[in-house]
Coordinates of C-alpha atoms in Angstrom, one line a residue:
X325 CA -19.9 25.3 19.2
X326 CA -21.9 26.4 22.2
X327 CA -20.6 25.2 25.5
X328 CA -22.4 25.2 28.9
X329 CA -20.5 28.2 29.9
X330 CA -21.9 30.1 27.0
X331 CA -25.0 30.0 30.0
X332 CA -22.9 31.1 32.8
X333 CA -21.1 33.9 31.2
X334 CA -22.5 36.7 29.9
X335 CA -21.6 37.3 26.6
X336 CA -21.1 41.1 27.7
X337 CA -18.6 40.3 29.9
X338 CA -14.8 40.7 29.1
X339 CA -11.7 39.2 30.7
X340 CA -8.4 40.2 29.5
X341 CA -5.4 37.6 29.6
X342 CA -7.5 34.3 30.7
X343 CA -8.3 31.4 29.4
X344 CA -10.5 28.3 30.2
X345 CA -10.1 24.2 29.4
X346 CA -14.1 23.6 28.5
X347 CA -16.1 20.6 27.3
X348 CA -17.9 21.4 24.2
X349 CA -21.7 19.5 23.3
X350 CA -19.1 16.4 22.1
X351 CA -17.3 16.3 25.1
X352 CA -13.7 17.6 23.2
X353 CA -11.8 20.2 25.0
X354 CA -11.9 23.8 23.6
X355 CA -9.7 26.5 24.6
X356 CA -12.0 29.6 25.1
X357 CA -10.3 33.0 25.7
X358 CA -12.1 35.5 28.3
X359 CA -11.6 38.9 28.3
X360 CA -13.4 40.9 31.6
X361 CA -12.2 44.7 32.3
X362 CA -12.1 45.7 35.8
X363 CA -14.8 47.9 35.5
X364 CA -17.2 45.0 33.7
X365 CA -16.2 43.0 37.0
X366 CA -17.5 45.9 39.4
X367 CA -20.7 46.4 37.9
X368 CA -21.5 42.5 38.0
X369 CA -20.7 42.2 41.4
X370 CA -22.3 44.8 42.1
X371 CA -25.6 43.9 40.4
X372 CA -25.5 40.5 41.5
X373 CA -25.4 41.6 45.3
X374 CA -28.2 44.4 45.0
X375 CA -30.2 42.6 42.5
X376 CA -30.0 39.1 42.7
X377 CA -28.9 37.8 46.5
X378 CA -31.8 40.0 47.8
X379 CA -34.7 38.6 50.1
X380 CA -37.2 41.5 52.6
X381 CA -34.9 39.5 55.9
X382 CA -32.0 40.9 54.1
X383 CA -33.2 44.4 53.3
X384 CA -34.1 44.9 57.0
X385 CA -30.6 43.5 58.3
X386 CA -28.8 45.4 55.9
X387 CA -30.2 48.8 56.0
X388 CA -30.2 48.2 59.9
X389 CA -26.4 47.3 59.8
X390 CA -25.8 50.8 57.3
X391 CA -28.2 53.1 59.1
X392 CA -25.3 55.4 61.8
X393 CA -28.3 57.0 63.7
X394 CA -29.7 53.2 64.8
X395 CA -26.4 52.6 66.7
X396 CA -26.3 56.4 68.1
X397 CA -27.6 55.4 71.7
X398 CA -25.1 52.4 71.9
X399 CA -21.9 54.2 71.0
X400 CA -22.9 56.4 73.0
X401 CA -23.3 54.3 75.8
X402 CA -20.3 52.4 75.1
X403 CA -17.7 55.5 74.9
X404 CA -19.3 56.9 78.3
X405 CA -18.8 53.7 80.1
X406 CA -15.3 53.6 78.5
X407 CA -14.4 56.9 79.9
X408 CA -16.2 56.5 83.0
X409 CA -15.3 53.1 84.3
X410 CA -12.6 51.8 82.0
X411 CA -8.8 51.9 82.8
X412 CA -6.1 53.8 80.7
X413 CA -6.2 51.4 77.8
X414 CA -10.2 52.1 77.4
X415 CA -9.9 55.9 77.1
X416 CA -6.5 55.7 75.4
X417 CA -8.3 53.6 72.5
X418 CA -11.6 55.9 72.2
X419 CA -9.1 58.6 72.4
X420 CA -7.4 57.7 69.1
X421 CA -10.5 56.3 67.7
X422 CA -11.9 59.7 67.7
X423 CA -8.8 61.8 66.5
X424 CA -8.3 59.9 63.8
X425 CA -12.6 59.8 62.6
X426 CA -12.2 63.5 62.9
X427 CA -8.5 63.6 60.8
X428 CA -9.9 61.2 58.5
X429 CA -12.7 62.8 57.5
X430 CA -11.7 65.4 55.9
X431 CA -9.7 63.9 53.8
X432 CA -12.2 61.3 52.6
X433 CA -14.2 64.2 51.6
X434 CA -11.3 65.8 49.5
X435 CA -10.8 62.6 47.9
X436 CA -14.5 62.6 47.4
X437 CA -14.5 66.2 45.3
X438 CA -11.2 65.3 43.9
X439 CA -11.8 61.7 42.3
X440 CA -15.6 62.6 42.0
X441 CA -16.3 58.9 40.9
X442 CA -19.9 58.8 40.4
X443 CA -22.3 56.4 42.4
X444 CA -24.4 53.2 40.6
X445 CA -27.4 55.3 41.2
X446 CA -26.0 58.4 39.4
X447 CA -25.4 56.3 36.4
X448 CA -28.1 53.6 36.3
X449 CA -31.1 52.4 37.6
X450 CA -30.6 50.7 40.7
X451 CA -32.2 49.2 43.8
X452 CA -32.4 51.2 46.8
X453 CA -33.2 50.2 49.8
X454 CA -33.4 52.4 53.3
X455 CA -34.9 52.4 56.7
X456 CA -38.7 53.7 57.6
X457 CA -38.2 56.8 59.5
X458 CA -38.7 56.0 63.4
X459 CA -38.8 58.6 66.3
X460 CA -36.7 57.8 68.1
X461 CA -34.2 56.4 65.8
X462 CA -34.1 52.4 66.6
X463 CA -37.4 52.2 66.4
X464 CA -36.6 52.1 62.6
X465 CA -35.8 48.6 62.7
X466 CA -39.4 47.4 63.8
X467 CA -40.8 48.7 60.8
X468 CA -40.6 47.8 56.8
X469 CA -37.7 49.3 54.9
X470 CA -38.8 51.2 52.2
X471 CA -37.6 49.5 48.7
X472 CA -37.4 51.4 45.4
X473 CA -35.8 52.1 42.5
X474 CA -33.6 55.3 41.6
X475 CA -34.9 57.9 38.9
X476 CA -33.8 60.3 37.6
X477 CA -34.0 62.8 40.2
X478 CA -31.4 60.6 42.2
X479 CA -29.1 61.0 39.7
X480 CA -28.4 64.7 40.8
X481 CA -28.3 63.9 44.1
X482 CA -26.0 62.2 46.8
X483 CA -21.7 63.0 47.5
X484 CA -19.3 61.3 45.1
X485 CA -18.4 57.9 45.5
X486 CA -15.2 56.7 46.8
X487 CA -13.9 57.0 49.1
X488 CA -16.9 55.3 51.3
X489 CA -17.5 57.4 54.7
X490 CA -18.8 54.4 55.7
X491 CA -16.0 52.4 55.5
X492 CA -13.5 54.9 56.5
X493 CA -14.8 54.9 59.6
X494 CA -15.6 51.0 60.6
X495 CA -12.1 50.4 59.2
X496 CA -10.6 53.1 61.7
X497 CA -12.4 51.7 64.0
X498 CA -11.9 48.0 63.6
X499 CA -8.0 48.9 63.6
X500 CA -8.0 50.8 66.3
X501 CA -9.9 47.5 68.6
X502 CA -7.6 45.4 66.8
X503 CA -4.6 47.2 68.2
X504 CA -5.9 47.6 71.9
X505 CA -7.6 44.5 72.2
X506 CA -6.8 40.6 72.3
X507 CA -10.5 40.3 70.5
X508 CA -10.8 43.7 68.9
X509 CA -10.3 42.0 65.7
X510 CA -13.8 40.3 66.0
X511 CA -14.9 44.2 64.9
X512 CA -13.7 43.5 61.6
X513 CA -17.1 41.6 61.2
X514 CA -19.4 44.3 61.6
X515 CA -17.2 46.2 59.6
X516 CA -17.1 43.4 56.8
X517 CA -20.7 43.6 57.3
X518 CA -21.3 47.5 56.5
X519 CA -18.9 47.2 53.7
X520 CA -21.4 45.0 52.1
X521 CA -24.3 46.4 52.8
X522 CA -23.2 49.8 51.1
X523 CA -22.9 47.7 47.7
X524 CA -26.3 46.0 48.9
X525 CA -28.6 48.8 49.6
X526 CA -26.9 50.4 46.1
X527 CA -25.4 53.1 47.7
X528 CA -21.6 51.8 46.7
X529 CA -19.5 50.0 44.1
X530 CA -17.5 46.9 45.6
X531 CA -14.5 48.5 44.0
X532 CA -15.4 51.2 46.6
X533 CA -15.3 49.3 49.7
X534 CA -12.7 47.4 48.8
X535 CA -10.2 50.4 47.9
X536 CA -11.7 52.2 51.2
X537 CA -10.4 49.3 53.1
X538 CA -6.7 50.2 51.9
X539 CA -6.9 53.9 52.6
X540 CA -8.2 54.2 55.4
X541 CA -6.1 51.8 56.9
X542 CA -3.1 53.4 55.7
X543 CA -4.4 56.8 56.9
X544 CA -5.7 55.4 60.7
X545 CA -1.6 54.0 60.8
X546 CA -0.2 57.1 60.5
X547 CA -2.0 58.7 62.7
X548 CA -2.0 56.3 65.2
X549 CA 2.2 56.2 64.9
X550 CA 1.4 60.0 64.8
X551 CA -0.1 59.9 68.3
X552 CA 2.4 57.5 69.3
X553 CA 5.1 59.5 69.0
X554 CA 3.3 62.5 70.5
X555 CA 2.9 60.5 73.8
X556 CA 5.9 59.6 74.4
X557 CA 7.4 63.1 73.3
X558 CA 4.9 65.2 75.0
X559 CA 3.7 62.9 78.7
X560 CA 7.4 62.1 79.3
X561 CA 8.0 66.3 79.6
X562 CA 4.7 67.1 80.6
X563 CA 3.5 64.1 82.6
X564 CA 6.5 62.2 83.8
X565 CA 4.6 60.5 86.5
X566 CA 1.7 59.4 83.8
X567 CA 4.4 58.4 81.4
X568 CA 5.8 56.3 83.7
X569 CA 2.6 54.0 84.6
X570 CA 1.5 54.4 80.9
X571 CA 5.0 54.5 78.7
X572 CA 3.1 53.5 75.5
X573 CA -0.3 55.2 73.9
X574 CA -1.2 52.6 71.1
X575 CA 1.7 50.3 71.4
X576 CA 1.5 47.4 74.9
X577 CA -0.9 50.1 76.8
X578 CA -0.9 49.6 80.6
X579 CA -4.5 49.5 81.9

């Protein structure tokens, strides 16, 4: 007997080890057994954020939010004022921000080969959406973004998918604030942000951003306690005098 969830499901969909309590046309309760693999969950996410909670405001926004070589001018701004005019705690962060972006990334990228998960567009049609070319760069966002759907010839193209660049980096980053800031964790927002526009712009699998998360986090701990330890090894030998006004690196900075 056909229920209303029979038109909120999809009968595709499989979920292992769950069950739901559902009213049937007669209004009797019936027991209906779901089955959904982990994978079937991905793709429908997935689908659902590039395909159907799409509007052109969107497409703009998010391809503006995913697009590094927008934000060029303003990081650059921002680390050259940090180095310039901020106190020890300013360089001290872009210091480890950028140590561990440069140890990180070569280990996303032997993940990448290693894994070698394939992208949505290597496997399936997909919507793709990108930034008009601007010269300079930001002048990208005052144009149309160019929407289309991958072919074939997108299917040999592109890195492996997870772990997300992207994402390794924002999450680096958003720790890093988090740890030298009161209201670095307000980064975690933009970074949220990016994480969902990879899946938006069909570039990622939620899975991917998700698991990123994880990793990178556990890689920009390590080698932030790394660098810790360093400091306090290396200034109090080197540096006593330094050591002494700035004891701690990443943990209780002075400014």
């Amino acid at each position: 007997m056909r229920s209303i969830w029979d038109f909120v499901i999809p009968s595709s969909l499989d979920i292992r080890h769950s069950s739901l309590i559902i009213l049937s046309e007669n209004n009797k309760p019936e027991k209906v057994r779901l089955r959904f693999t982990l994978g079937q969950m991905d793709q429908t996410l997935f689908h659902l954020i590039n395909e159907r909670w799409t509007n052109p405001a969107l497409d703009l926004f998010m391809a503006a939010v995913s697009d590094a070589d927008v934000w060029k001018p303003v990081l650059i701004i921002i680390i050259f004022a940090a180095l310039v005019f901020g106190g020890f705690r300013a360089r001290a962060c872009i210091f480890c921000l950028l140590i561990a972006i440069v140890i990180a990334e070569p280990i996303t990228n032997t993940l990448k080969s290693a894994i070698n998960r394939k992208r949505p567009k290597h496997v399936d049609s997909v919507r793709m959406v990108r930034l008009e070319k601007g010269r300079p760069e930001f002048m990208s966002i005052f144009k149309k973004p160019v929407v289309r759907r991958s072919d074939e010839s997108d299917r040999r193209r592109g890195d492996p998918s997870f772990p997300s660049g992207h994402m390794t980096n924002n999450t680096i980053a958003a720790i890093c604030l988090t740890l030298f800031y009161r209201r670095g964790w307000l980064y975690w927002i933009f970074a949220a942000l990016v994480g969902y526009s990879r899946i938006y712009l069909g570039a990622h699998w939620p899975s991917d951003v998700i698991g990123t998360i994880f990793l990178a986090a556990a890689e920009a701990f390590f080698i932030l306690a790394a660098l810790e330890l360093i400091w306090r090894w290396a200034a109090r030998r080197w540096a006593p005098g330094i050591f002494s006004r700035h004891p701690g690196l990443v943990i209780n900075p002075a400014e």
